[in-house]
Coordinates of C-alpha atoms and ligand atoms in Angstrom, one line a residue:
M18 CA 0.0 0.0 0.0
N19 CA 1.3 3.5 -0.9
Q20 CA 1.8 5.3 2.5
R21 CA 3.2 8.4 0.8
K22 CA 1.4 11.7 1.1
K23 CA 0.5 13.2 -2.2
I24 CA 1.2 16.9 -2.6
I25 CA 0.4 19.0 -5.7
T26 CA 2.8 21.9 -6.2
I27 CA 1.4 24.9 -8.2
V28 CA 3.9 27.0 -10.2
G29 CA 3.2 29.5 -12.9
A30 CA 5.3 32.7 -12.7
R31 CA 9.1 32.6 -13.0
P32 CA 9.9 33.1 -9.3
Q33 CA 7.6 30.2 -8.3
I34 CA 9.3 27.9 -10.7
I35 CA 12.7 28.9 -9.2
K36 CA 11.4 28.5 -5.6
S37 CA 9.8 25.2 -6.3
S38 CA 13.2 23.6 -7.0
A39 CA 14.1 23.7 -3.3
I40 CA 11.0 21.6 -2.3
S41 CA 11.4 19.2 -5.3
R42 CA 15.0 18.7 -4.3
A43 CA 14.1 18.0 -0.6
V44 CA 11.4 15.6 -1.8
Q45 CA 13.8 13.7 -4.1
T46 CA 16.7 13.6 -1.7
V47 CA 15.3 13.2 1.8
F48 CA 11.5 12.6 1.7
S49 CA 11.0 10.3 -1.3
E50 CA 9.5 7.6 0.9
Q51 CA 7.1 10.0 2.6
L52 CA 6.0 12.4 -0.1
E53 CA 4.9 12.1 -3.7
E54 CA 5.0 15.4 -5.6
I55 CA 2.8 16.2 -8.6
I56 CA 3.7 19.5 -10.3
V57 CA 1.1 21.7 -12.0
H58 CA 2.3 24.6 -14.2
T59 CA -0.5 27.1 -14.8
G60 CA 1.3 28.5 -17.8
Q61 CA 1.2 32.1 -16.4
H62 CA 4.7 32.5 -17.7
Y63 CA 5.5 30.6 -21.0
D64 CA 8.4 32.1 -22.8
E65 CA 11.3 29.7 -22.8
N66 CA 13.5 32.1 -20.8
M67 CA 10.8 32.7 -18.3
S68 CA 9.9 29.1 -17.7
K69 CA 11.6 26.1 -19.4
V70 CA 15.2 27.2 -18.8
F71 CA 14.6 26.9 -15.0
F72 CA 13.2 23.3 -15.2
E73 CA 16.2 22.3 -17.2
E74 CA 19.1 24.0 -15.3
M75 CA 17.6 23.5 -11.8
N76 CA 16.6 19.9 -12.3
I77 CA 13.0 20.5 -11.5
P78 CA 10.8 17.5 -12.6
T79 CA 8.8 18.2 -15.8
P80 CA 5.3 19.3 -14.7
N81 CA 2.7 16.6 -14.7
Y82 CA 0.2 19.1 -16.0
N83 CA 0.4 22.4 -17.9
L84 CA -2.8 24.5 -18.0
Q85 CA -1.3 26.9 -20.6
V86 CA -3.4 29.8 -19.4
G87 CA -1.0 32.4 -20.8
S88 CA -1.5 36.1 -20.3
G89 CA -4.7 38.0 -19.7
S90 CA -6.5 40.4 -17.3
H91 CA -6.4 39.4 -13.6
G92 CA -9.9 38.0 -13.7
Q93 CA -9.5 36.2 -17.0
Q94 CA -6.2 34.7 -16.1
T95 CA -7.2 33.6 -12.5
A96 CA -10.5 32.2 -13.7
R97 CA -8.9 30.0 -16.3
M98 CA -6.5 28.7 -13.7
L99 CA -9.3 28.0 -11.2
E100 CA -11.2 25.9 -13.7
G101 CA -8.2 23.9 -14.7
L102 CA -6.9 23.4 -11.2
E103 CA -10.2 22.3 -9.7
K104 CA -10.5 19.5 -12.2
I105 CA -6.9 18.3 -11.5
F106 CA -7.5 18.4 -7.8
V107 CA -10.7 16.4 -8.1
D108 CA -9.0 13.8 -10.2
E109 CA -5.7 13.5 -8.3
K110 CA -7.2 13.8 -4.7
P111 CA -4.0 15.2 -3.2
D112 CA -3.5 15.4 0.6
G113 CA -2.3 19.0 0.3
V114 CA -1.6 21.7 -2.3
V115 CA 1.6 23.7 -2.1
V116 CA 1.5 27.3 -3.3
Y117 CA 4.3 29.9 -3.4
G118 CA 4.4 33.6 -2.9
D119 CA 1.7 36.0 -4.1
T120 CA 0.9 35.7 -7.8
N121 CA -2.3 35.0 -9.6
S122 CA -1.2 31.3 -9.8
T123 CA -0.9 31.4 -6.0
I124 CA -4.4 32.6 -5.3
A125 CA -5.9 30.4 -7.9
G126 CA -4.2 27.3 -6.4
A127 CA -5.2 28.2 -2.9
L128 CA -8.8 29.1 -3.7
A129 CA -9.4 26.0 -5.9
A130 CA -8.0 23.7 -3.2
A131 CA -9.6 25.3 -0.1
K132 CA -13.1 25.3 -1.6
I133 CA -13.0 21.6 -2.0
Y134 CA -11.5 20.9 1.4
I135 CA -7.9 20.2 0.4
P136 CA -5.4 21.7 2.8
V137 CA -3.4 24.6 1.4
I138 CA 0.3 24.9 2.3
H139 CA 1.6 28.5 1.7
I140 CA 5.3 29.0 1.4
E141 CA 6.4 32.6 1.8
A142 CA 3.4 33.4 4.1
G143 CA 3.0 36.5 6.1
L144 CA 4.8 39.0 3.9
R145 CA 3.0 42.4 3.6
S146 CA 3.6 45.6 1.8
F147 CA 0.5 47.2 3.4
N148 CA -0.4 48.5 0.0
K149 CA -3.7 46.9 -1.2
A150 CA -3.3 48.6 -4.6
M151 CA -0.8 45.9 -5.4
P152 CA -2.4 42.8 -6.9
E153 CA 0.2 40.7 -5.0
E154 CA -1.0 42.1 -1.6
L155 CA -4.5 40.9 -2.2
N156 CA -3.3 37.5 -3.4
R157 CA -1.0 37.0 -0.4
I158 CA -3.5 38.1 2.3
S159 CA -6.3 36.0 0.8
C160 CA -4.0 33.0 0.4
D161 CA -2.8 33.2 4.0
H162 CA -6.3 33.2 5.3
M163 CA -7.3 30.0 3.6
S164 CA -4.2 28.1 4.4
T165 CA -3.7 25.2 6.8
L166 CA 0.1 25.3 7.0
L167 CA 1.8 28.7 6.7
F168 CA 5.6 28.9 6.3
T169 CA 7.0 32.4 6.8
P170 CA 10.5 33.3 5.9
T171 CA 11.1 36.1 8.3
E172 CA 10.5 37.5 11.8
T173 CA 8.5 40.3 10.2
G174 CA 6.2 37.8 8.5
L175 CA 5.6 36.1 11.8
T176 CA 4.7 39.4 13.4
N177 CA 2.4 40.3 10.5
L178 CA 0.5 37.0 10.9
S179 CA 0.2 37.3 14.6
N180 CA -1.2 40.8 14.2
E181 CA -3.8 39.4 11.8
G182 CA -5.0 37.0 14.5
F183 CA -3.1 33.8 13.6
K184 CA -2.3 31.9 16.8
M185 CA 1.4 31.1 17.3
D186 CA 1.0 27.8 19.2
H187 CA 0.9 24.6 17.2
S188 CA -1.8 21.9 17.1
P189 CA -0.6 18.3 16.4
K190 CA -2.7 18.3 13.2
A191 CA -3.3 21.6 11.5
T192 CA -6.7 22.4 9.9
I193 CA -8.0 25.4 7.9
D194 CA -9.8 26.6 11.1
S195 CA -6.8 25.9 13.3
P196 CA -3.8 26.6 11.0
N197 CA -0.2 26.1 12.1
V198 CA 2.3 29.0 11.4
Y199 CA 6.0 28.3 11.2
H200 CA 9.0 30.7 10.9
C201 CA 11.3 28.5 8.9
G202 CA 13.7 30.8 6.9
D203 CA 13.6 31.4 3.2
I204 CA 13.7 28.7 0.6
M205 CA 15.3 31.1 -1.8
Y206 CA 18.3 31.2 0.6
D207 CA 18.4 27.4 0.3
N208 CA 18.5 27.8 -3.5
S209 CA 21.0 30.6 -3.6
L210 CA 23.4 28.6 -1.4
H211 CA 22.9 25.4 -3.4
F212 CA 23.2 26.9 -6.9
S213 CA 25.9 29.5 -6.2
K214 CA 28.3 26.5 -5.7
V215 CA 27.9 25.5 -9.4
A216 CA 26.8 28.7 -11.1
D217 CA 30.2 29.8 -12.3
Q218 CA 30.7 26.5 -14.0
F219 CA 27.5 26.7 -16.0
S220 CA 27.4 30.5 -16.8
S221 CA 29.3 32.4 -19.5
V222 CA 27.3 35.6 -19.1
M223 CA 30.3 37.7 -17.8
K224 CA 32.2 36.8 -20.9
S225 CA 29.3 37.1 -23.4
E226 CA 28.3 40.5 -22.1
N227 CA 31.9 41.6 -21.7
L228 CA 31.6 42.5 -18.0
T229 CA 34.2 43.2 -15.4
P230 CA 33.6 42.2 -11.8
N231 CA 32.5 45.2 -9.6
E232 CA 32.3 47.5 -12.5
F233 CA 28.6 47.0 -13.5
V234 CA 25.2 47.4 -12.0
L235 CA 22.6 44.6 -12.3
M236 CA 19.1 46.0 -12.8
T237 CA 15.6 44.6 -13.4
V238 CA 12.2 46.3 -13.6
H239 CA 8.7 44.7 -14.1
R240 CA 6.2 46.0 -11.5
D241 CA 3.0 47.2 -13.2
T242 CA 3.2 50.6 -11.5
N243 CA 6.7 51.1 -13.0
T244 CA 6.1 49.7 -16.5
D245 CA 2.5 50.9 -17.1
I246 CA 2.7 54.5 -15.9
A247 CA 4.7 56.3 -18.5
E248 CA 5.9 59.0 -16.1
N249 CA 7.4 56.4 -13.8
L250 CA 9.2 54.5 -16.5
E251 CA 10.6 57.8 -17.8
A252 CA 11.8 58.7 -14.3
I253 CA 13.5 55.4 -13.8
F254 CA 15.3 55.3 -17.1
S255 CA 16.3 58.9 -17.1
A256 CA 18.0 58.2 -13.7
V257 CA 19.7 55.2 -15.1
D258 CA 20.9 57.2 -18.1
Q259 CA 22.3 59.9 -15.8
L260 CA 23.9 57.5 -13.3
S261 CA 25.6 55.4 -16.0
K262 CA 27.2 58.5 -17.5
E263 CA 28.1 60.2 -14.2
H264 CA 29.8 57.0 -12.8
N265 CA 30.9 55.7 -16.2
M266 CA 29.2 52.5 -15.1
T267 CA 27.6 49.8 -17.2
F268 CA 24.0 48.9 -16.3
V269 CA 23.0 45.3 -17.3
L270 CA 19.2 44.9 -17.6
P271 CA 17.9 41.4 -18.3
L272 CA 14.5 42.7 -19.0
H273 CA 11.2 41.1 -18.2
P274 CA 9.0 40.8 -21.4
R275 CA 6.4 43.1 -19.8
T276 CA 9.0 45.9 -19.6
K277 CA 10.6 45.2 -22.9
S278 CA 7.3 45.7 -24.7
K279 CA 6.7 49.0 -22.9
L280 CA 10.1 50.7 -23.4
E281 CA 9.3 52.1 -26.9
T282 CA 5.7 53.0 -26.2
Q283 CA 6.1 54.6 -22.7
L284 CA 9.4 56.4 -22.9
S285 CA 9.8 59.7 -24.6
S286 CA 11.3 59.2 -28.1
E287 CA 14.4 61.2 -27.0
L288 CA 15.1 59.0 -23.9
Y289 CA 14.2 55.8 -25.7
K290 CA 16.9 56.6 -28.3
Q291 CA 19.4 57.4 -25.6
V292 CA 18.8 54.2 -23.8
I293 CA 18.9 52.0 -26.9
D294 CA 22.0 53.8 -28.3
S295 CA 23.9 53.9 -25.0
E296 CA 27.0 51.8 -24.7
L297 CA 26.6 51.8 -21.0
I298 CA 23.1 50.5 -20.8
K299 CA 22.8 46.8 -21.9
V300 CA 19.3 45.7 -22.3
I301 CA 19.4 41.9 -22.7
P302 CA 16.7 39.1 -22.7
P303 CA 15.9 37.5 -19.3
V304 CA 18.6 35.1 -18.2
G305 CA 18.6 31.8 -16.5
F306 CA 19.2 31.2 -12.7
M307 CA 23.0 30.4 -13.1
D308 CA 23.5 33.6 -15.1
I309 CA 21.6 35.7 -12.7
I310 CA 23.5 34.3 -9.7
V311 CA 26.8 35.1 -11.5
L312 CA 25.6 38.6 -12.3
E313 CA 24.5 39.1 -8.6
K314 CA 27.8 37.9 -7.3
N315 CA 29.9 40.1 -9.6
A316 CA 27.8 43.3 -9.6
R317 CA 28.8 46.4 -7.8
M318 CA 25.2 47.1 -6.9
V319 CA 21.6 45.9 -7.7
V320 CA 18.8 48.2 -8.8
T321 CA 15.4 46.5 -8.9
D322 CA 11.7 46.3 -8.2
S323 CA 11.8 42.5 -8.0
G324 CA 11.1 40.9 -4.6
G325 CA 13.4 38.1 -5.4
L326 CA 16.3 40.2 -6.6
Q327 CA 16.2 42.5 -3.6
K328 CA 16.8 39.6 -1.3
E329 CA 19.3 37.9 -3.4
S330 CA 21.3 41.2 -3.5
F331 CA 21.5 40.7 0.3
F332 CA 22.5 37.1 0.0
F333 CA 25.4 38.0 -2.2
E334 CA 26.3 41.1 -0.1
K335 CA 25.5 43.8 -2.6
P336 CA 23.7 47.0 -1.8
C337 CA 20.3 47.5 -3.5
V338 CA 18.2 50.4 -4.8
I339 CA 14.6 49.3 -4.5
L340 CA 12.4 50.9 -7.2
R341 CA 9.3 50.6 -5.0
E342 CA 7.6 52.7 -2.3
Q343 CA 7.3 49.7 0.1
T344 CA 8.9 46.3 0.5
E345 CA 7.9 43.1 2.1
W346 CA 11.5 42.4 2.9
T347 CA 11.8 45.3 5.4
E348 CA 14.8 43.9 7.3
I349 CA 17.2 44.7 4.5
V350 CA 16.0 48.4 4.4
D351 CA 16.0 48.6 8.2
N352 CA 19.6 47.2 8.3
G353 CA 20.8 49.8 5.7
N354 CA 21.6 47.4 2.9
A355 CA 18.8 48.7 0.6
I356 CA 17.0 52.0 0.0
L357 CA 13.4 52.5 -1.2
T358 CA 13.1 55.1 -3.9
G359 CA 9.8 54.4 -5.7
A360 CA 9.9 55.6 -9.3
N361 CA 11.3 59.0 -8.2
H362 CA 14.3 60.2 -10.3
D363 CA 16.0 62.3 -7.6
K364 CA 15.5 59.6 -5.0
I365 CA 17.1 57.0 -7.3
I366 CA 20.1 59.2 -7.9
A367 CA 20.5 60.0 -4.2
A368 CA 20.1 56.3 -3.0
F369 CA 22.6 55.1 -5.6
N370 CA 25.2 57.7 -4.6
T371 CA 24.7 57.0 -0.9
L372 CA 25.0 53.2 -1.4
I373 CA 28.0 53.3 -3.7
G374 CA 29.8 55.5 -1.1
T375 CA 29.1 53.2 1.8
K376 CA 31.5 50.5 2.9
D377 CA 30.5 49.2 6.3
F378 CA 27.4 47.1 5.5
T379 CA 26.5 44.2 7.8
Y380 CA 24.7 41.0 6.7
P381 CA 22.9 39.4 9.7
T382 CA 21.3 36.0 9.2
F383 CA 17.7 37.2 8.5
Y384 CA 16.8 34.3 6.2
G385 CA 17.5 31.1 8.0
D386 CA 20.1 28.4 7.7
G387 CA 19.6 27.2 4.1
K388 CA 17.5 24.2 5.2
A389 CA 14.0 25.7 5.0
A390 CA 12.7 23.2 2.4
E391 CA 13.6 20.2 4.5
F392 CA 11.9 21.8 7.5
I393 CA 8.7 22.4 5.4
C394 CA 8.6 18.9 4.0
G395 CA 8.9 17.5 7.6
K396 CA 6.0 19.5 8.8
I397 CA 3.9 18.5 5.8
V398 CA 4.6 14.8 6.5
D399 CA 3.7 15.2 10.2
E400 CA 0.8 17.7 10.1
I401 CA -1.3 17.3 7.0
Q402 CA -4.1 14.9 7.7
Ligands
UD1_501 C1 3.7 38.3 -12.4 C2 3.2 38.4 -11.0 C3 4.2 39.3 -10.1 C4 5.6 38.6 -10.2 C5 6.0 38.4 -11.6 C6 7.3 37.7 -11.7 C7 0.7 38.5 -10.8 C8 -0.4 39.4 -10.5 N1 1.9 39.1 -11.0 O1 3.8 39.6 -12.9 O2 3.8 39.3 -8.8 O3 6.5 39.5 -9.6 O4 5.0 37.7 -12.3 O5 7.9 37.8 -12.9 O6 0.6 37.3 -10.7 N2 4.7 38.0 -20.7 C9 5.4 37.5 -21.8 N3 5.9 36.2 -21.7 C10 5.8 35.5 -20.6 C11 5.1 36.0 -19.5 C12 4.6 37.3 -19.6 O7 5.5 38.1 -22.8 O8 6.3 34.3 -20.5 C13 4.2 39.4 -20.8 C14 2.8 39.5 -21.4 O9 2.7 40.6 -22.2 C15 2.0 39.7 -20.1 C16 2.9 40.5 -19.2 O10 4.2 40.0 -19.5 O11 0.8 40.3 -20.3 C17 2.6 40.3 -17.7 O12 2.7 39.0 -17.3 P1 1.9 38.5 -16.0 O13 2.2 37.1 -15.7 O14 0.4 38.9 -16.2 O15 2.4 39.4 -14.9 P2 3.9 39.8 -14.5 O16 4.1 41.2 -14.7 O17 4.8 38.8 -15.1
UDP502 N1 15.7 36.0 -12.3 C1 16.3 35.2 -13.3 N2 16.6 35.8 -14.5 C2 16.3 37.1 -14.8 C3 15.7 37.9 -13.8 C4 15.4 37.3 -12.5 O1 16.5 34.0 -13.0 O2 16.6 37.6 -15.9 C5 15.3 35.4 -11.0 C6 15.8 36.2 -9.8 O3 17.1 35.8 -9.5 C7 14.8 35.7 -8.7 C8 13.5 35.6 -9.5 O4 13.9 35.5 -10.9 O5 15.1 34.5 -8.2 C9 12.7 36.8 -9.3 O6 11.7 36.8 -10.2 P1 10.9 38.2 -10.6 O7 11.8 39.3 -10.5 O8 10.3 37.9 -12.0 O9 9.7 38.2 -9.6 P2 9.5 38.7 -8.1 O10 10.5 38.1 -7.3 O11 9.5 40.2 -8.1 O12 8.1 38.2 -7.8

């Protein structure tokens, strides 16, 4: 008789695919006799360099299902996912559904499962920006409140959940009405430690982009408020143009397809031409995880609105300009490693100049011991009924 518990992992957007590798690795190497993992890709991200590349280079098992929902408005995209996921859950009858983070794939997975009484396991629970105009904030709050096991990466996440009424003691068996909350560290710290050991071996990005260690800035932009409001995109790119010239510093931008498609339409024609013609601004397609790690390790600084990249800048001990008004990773700002600027030209320039002139950064262990995935799998085995 098969005694293993069956979990279904939902991935869809790039960061979830990357995160999921930590749990798949723990299932394969430590928990193969206790857990069976079925992977469902919603198809939210579908370009090869936003999806397939990660399965290949991070040894993530090929998804058992791909719903191929693609892009769409929030309602349309989430609705397509809900319909497809419910059918898979009914057929597969899993013991639990694992969701990551705060995207439309996260909320669809959680809602489809909870409504048919399947326990939801939320990894990266408790993070808050306290800005409900962000679609991600709505997704993460709703997801937390329909979960049975909540795994939060940080002390701040634990405090947020406590403030929202989650109890901090643990029942032997968690339920949706009596969920268990654990502070377990960040699975992305697990992944960064694991893959940084081999990244140099598999990446040639420094050579192909002709980069010198410590003499370039790694930058990404994809938040809707930065890409879809022309004034904001203009402020960000005019600051980059200015900084690259003032510091004679290369900016490397592996650009999310969302932003790539907006550069020409949102920027003034004058700035667009300067950016495209600049020898110091290198706009390149999104890169794989080995390449991004190598870029993070070798960059002088990181400029980003990405949740993942902010934190990885801390893992690799690089200062970070955060192109957002708030962050869920407050500890790196409170500790002085990163500065929030929003899409404000002057604040971006000031933050960059402050950080580039600072030498005495500290890097406390905010994100655990690199074994979060094993801790999570152990709790799933013990506490999902
Ligand atoms: C989504 C998440 C965001 C996360 C980000 C990670 C939601 C609401 N947002 O934002 O939290 O930080 O993923 O990258 O879930 N596109 C392509 N090819 C792709 C994927 C997207 O061209 O493979 C383009 C399409 O024009 C699409 C746009 O990017 O309309 C936005 O994609 P979408 O998945 O809706 O949102 P993201 O901005 O990627
Ligand atoms: N990333 C990557 N290649 C890139 C840009 C980002 O592999 O060209 C990785 C990055 O290292 C991090 C994750 O993608 O692990 C972050 O995803 P993204 O910025 O799309 O989403 P967010 O974290 O903001 O939700």
